[in-house]
Structure formats: C-alpha cells, structure tokens
GROMACS .gro file of C-alpha atoms in nm:
model
  214
    1MET     CA    1 -12.385   8.309   1.650
    2PRO     CA    2 -12.228   8.432   1.978
    3SER     CA    3 -12.185   8.802   2.045
    4ILE     CA    4 -12.030   9.027   2.307
    5ASN     CA    5 -12.101   9.379   2.429
    6VAL     CA    6 -11.819   9.621   2.354
    7LEU     CA    7 -11.747   9.870   2.634
    8ASN     CA    8 -11.542  10.186   2.651
    9GLN     CA    9 -11.285  10.262   2.918
   10LYS     CA   10 -11.556  10.402   3.148
   11GLY     CA   11 -11.757  10.079   3.137
   12LYS     CA   12 -12.033  10.210   2.907
   13GLN     CA   13 -12.158   9.993   2.621
   14VAL     CA   14 -12.077  10.138   2.280
   15SER     CA   15 -12.164   9.852   2.044
   16VAL     CA   16 -12.223   9.478   2.002
   17LEU     CA   17 -11.963   9.258   1.830
   18GLU     CA   18 -12.066   8.941   1.649
   19LEU     CA   19 -11.822   8.657   1.715
   20ASP     CA   20 -11.715   8.360   1.505
   21GLY     CA   21 -11.884   8.048   1.636
   22SER     CA   22 -11.590   7.827   1.536
   23VAL     CA   23 -11.368   8.020   1.780
   24PHE     CA   24 -11.600   8.145   2.056
   25GLY     CA   25 -11.882   7.892   2.029
   26ARG     CA   26 -11.711   7.564   2.118
   27GLU     CA   27 -11.830   7.317   2.379
   28TYR     CA   28 -11.618   7.288   2.692
   29ASN     CA   29 -11.359   7.008   2.670
   30GLU     CA   30 -11.171   6.974   2.997
   31SER     CA   31 -10.954   6.680   2.889
   32VAL     CA   32 -10.813   6.867   2.590
   33ILE     CA   33 -10.741   7.177   2.800
   34HIS     CA   34 -10.565   6.964   3.062
   35GLN     CA   35 -10.356   6.788   2.796
   36VAL     CA   36 -10.239   7.115   2.641
   37ILE     CA   37 -10.161   7.282   2.976
   38VAL     CA   38  -9.952   6.985   3.090
   39ALA     CA   39  -9.760   6.992   2.761
   40GLN     CA   40  -9.711   7.369   2.786
   41GLN     CA   41  -9.570   7.340   3.139
   42ASN     CA   42  -9.343   7.051   3.038
   43ASN     CA   43  -9.210   7.249   2.742
   44ALA     CA   44  -9.121   7.535   2.977
   45ARG     CA   45  -8.893   7.310   3.186
   46GLN     CA   46  -8.520   7.353   3.125
   47GLY     CA   47  -8.415   7.001   3.218
   48THR     CA   48  -8.054   7.112   3.284
   49LYS     CA   49  -8.009   6.977   3.639
   50CYS     CA   50  -7.716   6.740   3.678
   51THR     CA   51  -7.539   6.572   3.971
   52LEU     CA   52  -7.266   6.307   3.982
   53THR     CA   53  -7.302   5.937   4.051
   54ARG     CA   54  -7.039   5.747   4.252
   55THR     CA   55  -6.862   5.647   3.930
   56GLU     CA   56  -6.828   6.011   3.823
   57VAL     CA   57  -6.701   6.163   4.149
   58ARG     CA   58  -6.326   6.212   4.151
   59GLY     CA   59  -6.115   6.008   4.397
   60GLY     CA   60  -6.208   5.721   4.624
   61GLY     CA   61  -6.001   5.457   4.449
   62ARG     CA   62  -5.836   5.330   4.765
   63LYS     CA   63  -6.022   5.137   5.032
   64PRO     CA   64  -6.048   5.369   5.337
   65TRP     CA   65  -5.944   5.101   5.588
   66ARG     CA   66  -5.907   4.728   5.602
   67GLN     CA   67  -6.213   4.507   5.593
   68LYS     CA   68  -6.187   4.353   5.943
   69GLY     CA   69  -6.044   4.427   6.281
   70THR     CA   70  -6.099   4.803   6.309
   71GLY     CA   71  -6.437   4.795   6.480
   72ARG     CA   72  -6.575   5.027   6.217
   73ALA     CA   73  -6.825   4.951   5.947
   74ARG     CA   74  -6.675   4.809   5.631
   75GLN     CA   75  -6.628   5.064   5.355
   76GLY     CA   76  -6.509   5.026   4.999
   77SER     CA   77  -6.477   5.387   4.885
   78ILE     CA   78  -6.503   5.736   5.030
   79ARG     CA   79  -6.713   5.827   4.723
   80SER     CA   80  -7.002   5.599   4.818
   81PRO     CA   81  -7.339   5.777   4.855
   82GLN     CA   82  -7.334   5.767   5.238
   83TRP     CA   83  -7.013   5.972   5.251
   84VAL     CA   84  -7.002   6.350   5.245
   85GLY     CA   85  -6.877   6.442   4.899
   86GLY     CA   86  -6.979   6.104   4.765
   87GLY     CA   87  -7.193   6.031   4.462
   88VAL     CA   88  -7.572   6.063   4.443
   89VAL     CA   89  -7.798   5.760   4.412
   90PHE     CA   90  -8.010   5.781   4.095
   91ALA     CA   91  -7.853   6.119   4.018
   92PRO     CA   92  -8.068   6.351   3.801
   93LYS     CA   93  -7.924   6.406   3.454
   94PRO     CA   94  -8.004   6.657   3.176
   95ARG     CA   95  -8.311   6.554   2.981
   96ASP     CA   96  -8.558   6.696   2.732
   97PHE     CA   97  -8.910   6.739   2.873
   98ASN     CA   98  -9.062   6.865   2.546
   99GLN     CA   99  -9.401   6.717   2.468
  100LYS     CA  100  -9.545   6.753   2.120
  101ILE     CA  101  -9.910   6.845   2.080
  102ASN     CA  102 -10.102   6.825   1.754
  103LYS     CA  103 -10.194   7.165   1.602
  104LYS     CA  104 -10.561   7.073   1.589
  105VAL     CA  105 -10.559   6.980   1.956
  106LYS     CA  106 -10.393   7.310   2.054
  107LYS     CA  107 -10.644   7.504   1.844
  108LEU     CA  108 -10.937   7.316   1.997
  109ALA     CA  109 -10.808   7.375   2.351
  110LEU     CA  110 -10.763   7.747   2.293
  111CYS     CA  111 -11.105   7.791   2.131
  112THR     CA  112 -11.260   7.587   2.413
  113ALA     CA  113 -11.097   7.809   2.675
  114LEU     CA  114 -11.210   8.126   2.495
  115SER     CA  115 -11.564   7.992   2.465
  116ALA     CA  116 -11.570   7.903   2.835
  117LYS     CA  117 -11.458   8.256   2.927
  118LEU     CA  118 -11.734   8.402   2.710
  119ASP     CA  119 -12.005   8.171   2.846
  120ALA     CA  120 -11.909   8.250   3.206
  121GLY     CA  121 -11.914   8.626   3.144
  122ASN     CA  122 -11.542   8.653   3.214
  123LEU     CA  123 -11.449   8.782   2.868
  124ILE     CA  124 -11.469   9.162   2.847
  125ALA     CA  125 -11.432   9.353   2.522
  126VAL     CA  126 -11.314   9.714   2.516
  127ASP     CA  127 -11.316   9.933   2.207
  128LYS     CA  128 -10.966  10.075   2.262
  129PHE     CA  129 -10.719  10.195   2.523
  130LYS     CA  130 -10.626  10.560   2.546
  131PHE     CA  131 -10.397  10.702   2.812
  132GLY     CA  132 -10.281  11.047   2.912
  133GLU     CA  133  -9.972  11.040   3.134
  134LEU     CA  134  -9.907  10.665   3.107
  135LYS     CA  135  -9.952  10.614   3.480
  136THR     CA  136 -10.049  10.292   3.655
  137ARG     CA  137 -10.345  10.475   3.811
  138GLU     CA  138 -10.503  10.507   3.466
  139MET     CA  139 -10.519  10.129   3.417
  140VAL     CA  140 -10.637  10.081   3.775
  141ASP     CA  141 -10.925  10.321   3.707
  142ILE     CA  142 -11.013  10.137   3.384
  143LEU     CA  143 -11.025   9.801   3.564
  144LYS     CA  144 -11.246   9.949   3.834
  145ALA     CA  145 -11.482  10.097   3.573
  146LEU     CA  146 -11.504   9.756   3.404
  147LYS     CA  147 -11.565   9.590   3.745
  148ILE     CA  148 -11.255   9.372   3.718
  149ASP     CA  149 -11.123   9.290   4.066
  150LYS     CA  150 -10.957   8.953   4.000
  151ARG     CA  151 -10.659   8.827   3.805
  152VAL     CA  152 -10.692   8.961   3.453
  153LEU     CA  153 -10.527   8.882   3.121
  154ILE     CA  154 -10.510   9.193   2.901
  155VAL     CA  155 -10.491   9.103   2.531
  156THR     CA  156 -10.400   9.357   2.262
  157ASN     CA  157 -10.338   9.335   1.889
  158GLY     CA  158  -9.961   9.310   1.889
  159MET     CA  159  -9.765   9.409   2.198
  160ASP     CA  160  -9.899   9.753   2.289
  161GLU     CA  161  -9.612   9.914   2.480
  162GLU     CA  162  -9.836  10.175   2.640
  163VAL     CA  163 -10.073   9.914   2.780
  164LYS     CA  164  -9.780   9.703   2.892
  165ARG     CA  165  -9.628  10.001   3.073
  166VAL     CA  166  -9.938  10.116   3.263
  167ALA     CA  167 -10.025   9.758   3.368
  168ALA     CA  168  -9.673   9.649   3.461
  169ASN     CA  169  -9.702   9.740   3.831
  170ILE     CA  170 -10.046   9.584   3.882
  171PRO     CA  171  -9.987   9.249   4.058
  172ASN     CA  172 -10.299   9.076   3.922
  173ALA     CA  173 -10.267   9.195   3.561
  174ARG     CA  174 -10.074   9.034   3.277
  175THR     CA  175 -10.044   9.185   2.928
  176ILE     CA  176 -10.002   8.968   2.618
  177ALA     CA  177 -10.027   9.007   2.241
  178ALA     CA  178 -10.313   8.835   2.061
  179GLU     CA  179 -10.058   8.639   1.857
  180LEU     CA  180  -9.913   8.488   2.177
  181ILE     CA  181 -10.236   8.403   2.356
  182ASN     CA  182 -10.228   8.054   2.508
  183VAL     CA  183 -10.443   7.815   2.707
  184TYR     CA  184 -10.244   7.836   3.031
  185ASP     CA  185 -10.280   8.214   3.060
  186LEU     CA  186 -10.652   8.194   2.984
  187VAL     CA  187 -10.708   7.936   3.256
  188ALA     CA  188 -10.473   8.095   3.512
  189ASN     CA  189 -10.650   8.433   3.497
  190ALA     CA  190 -11.009   8.472   3.614
  191LYS     CA  191 -11.088   8.753   3.368
  192CYS     CA  192 -10.981   8.824   3.011
  193LEU     CA  193 -10.988   9.182   2.882
  194MET     CA  194 -10.952   9.212   2.503
  195THR     CA  195 -10.956   9.501   2.261
  196VAL     CA  196 -11.181   9.469   1.956
  197GLU     CA  197 -10.871   9.457   1.735
  198ALA     CA  198 -10.734   9.166   1.940
  199ILE     CA  199 -11.061   8.973   1.910
  200ASN     CA  200 -11.068   9.028   1.534
  201LYS     CA  201 -10.704   8.918   1.508
  202ILE     CA  202 -10.772   8.595   1.698
  203GLN     CA  203 -11.076   8.518   1.485
  204GLU     CA  204 -10.882   8.591   1.167
  205VAL     CA  205 -10.592   8.367   1.261
  206TYR     CA  206 -10.791   8.067   1.380
  207LYS     CA  207 -11.056   8.090   1.113
  208THR     CA  208 -10.782   8.089   0.847
  209GLN     CA  209 -10.620   7.785   1.007
  210GLU     CA  210 -10.951   7.600   1.010
  211GLU     CA  211 -11.020   7.675   0.644
  212ALA     CA  212 -10.668   7.567   0.551
  213GLY     CA  213 -10.727   7.236   0.728
  214GLU     CA  214 -10.443   7.279   0.978
   0.00000   0.00000   0.00000
C-alpha cells in the first residue's frame, strides 16, 4: 500500500499517511491521460466564431461591369471572396466541440496522474495551512520551506478562501478544490501540494465510485 510523508508548513515531517492503492497506486497510462486532456481542452472551446459566405453577404446582385471590352478581369459580383467586403471561402460557423468521455476512463486518467505524481516525488502532503495576516509572503515562505520552486497546484478540501487569497499573486501557483481536481491541472503543474483533508476527500470520492461500479 502506498504512503506519503505529511509535512507541516515549515517542511518538517509530522506523520505518515497511508494511501488507497486504487487511487494512488495505479500504473502509468499515457494514452488514457492524453485522451482525457484532449477532451477537456475541446470541451473548453466556445465554438462561437462565425463569418459570412458570399451567399450571406448583403449586396452584390448586379454585375460590376460588362463581361468583355473593358480590359479588366471579368467579375460577377462585388461580394466574391477576392473583393474587400466580400464573403469568406469555407467560412467558420458555430459548432459544438464537446467530446464525451466515459466516467471510468476519466477516473482512470485522474488516478493514473495522481499515482505518477506520487511515484515521481512531486506530490507533497501538508497537515494544514495556517496564516496570520493573509499576505502573499506567507505562502511564498511555505513554498520555500517545502522546497517547491516550480509550477504548483495547491489542492484543499473545498475552496479555502484564505489559501486562495494568499496564493493569488504567485504566478506559478494555482489553487483548486479537491472536488474540482482534474487531469489537465495535474499534468500542467510540476508539483502538487495537498492538505491531508484534500487527500482524504479524493480517496473517499473515488473509492466510493469504484465500489458503486461507476
């Protein structure tokens, strides 16, 4: 059964937390992670872009000039694509980019990403966060004590407004609730800093889903 050392804000070990093997003990599956990330990015697309084709642009019903004898190239409409103000060839239209992913596949991808973070030593567990003046400097000091100098995903049980506030001005830090954790954020950030409550919440949610057969 996998385990992780639990640290305090000063980087000192305070305990050892046993982890659920069905969540943090999965083998790495790159294809599943890629599939879920592509779907997640597609689902974030708005798909609202729209331009007009030559049949939709107003005007241009009359032939600009006669076919022969002018010395100019023959033209049929001032709304042809080569004219300024004309229609667009193969004009983009609103479309739905949503891509459905099976629940089991999403669960497997997330557990695989969490397991990879743990195996690589990029998952850090902290017992709790406690702040004084709610200043950005406090979170900076915590990250330094935990030896985190790369992009970090800070995961808390529910959206902790205090953590969100002190980390808001740190360019390489992103705060997210355990309920909203996703594969893209795990892969996009080199480190993942979780509270013990967040880890327990993730294990509770995904273990329940597995037992329910979802």
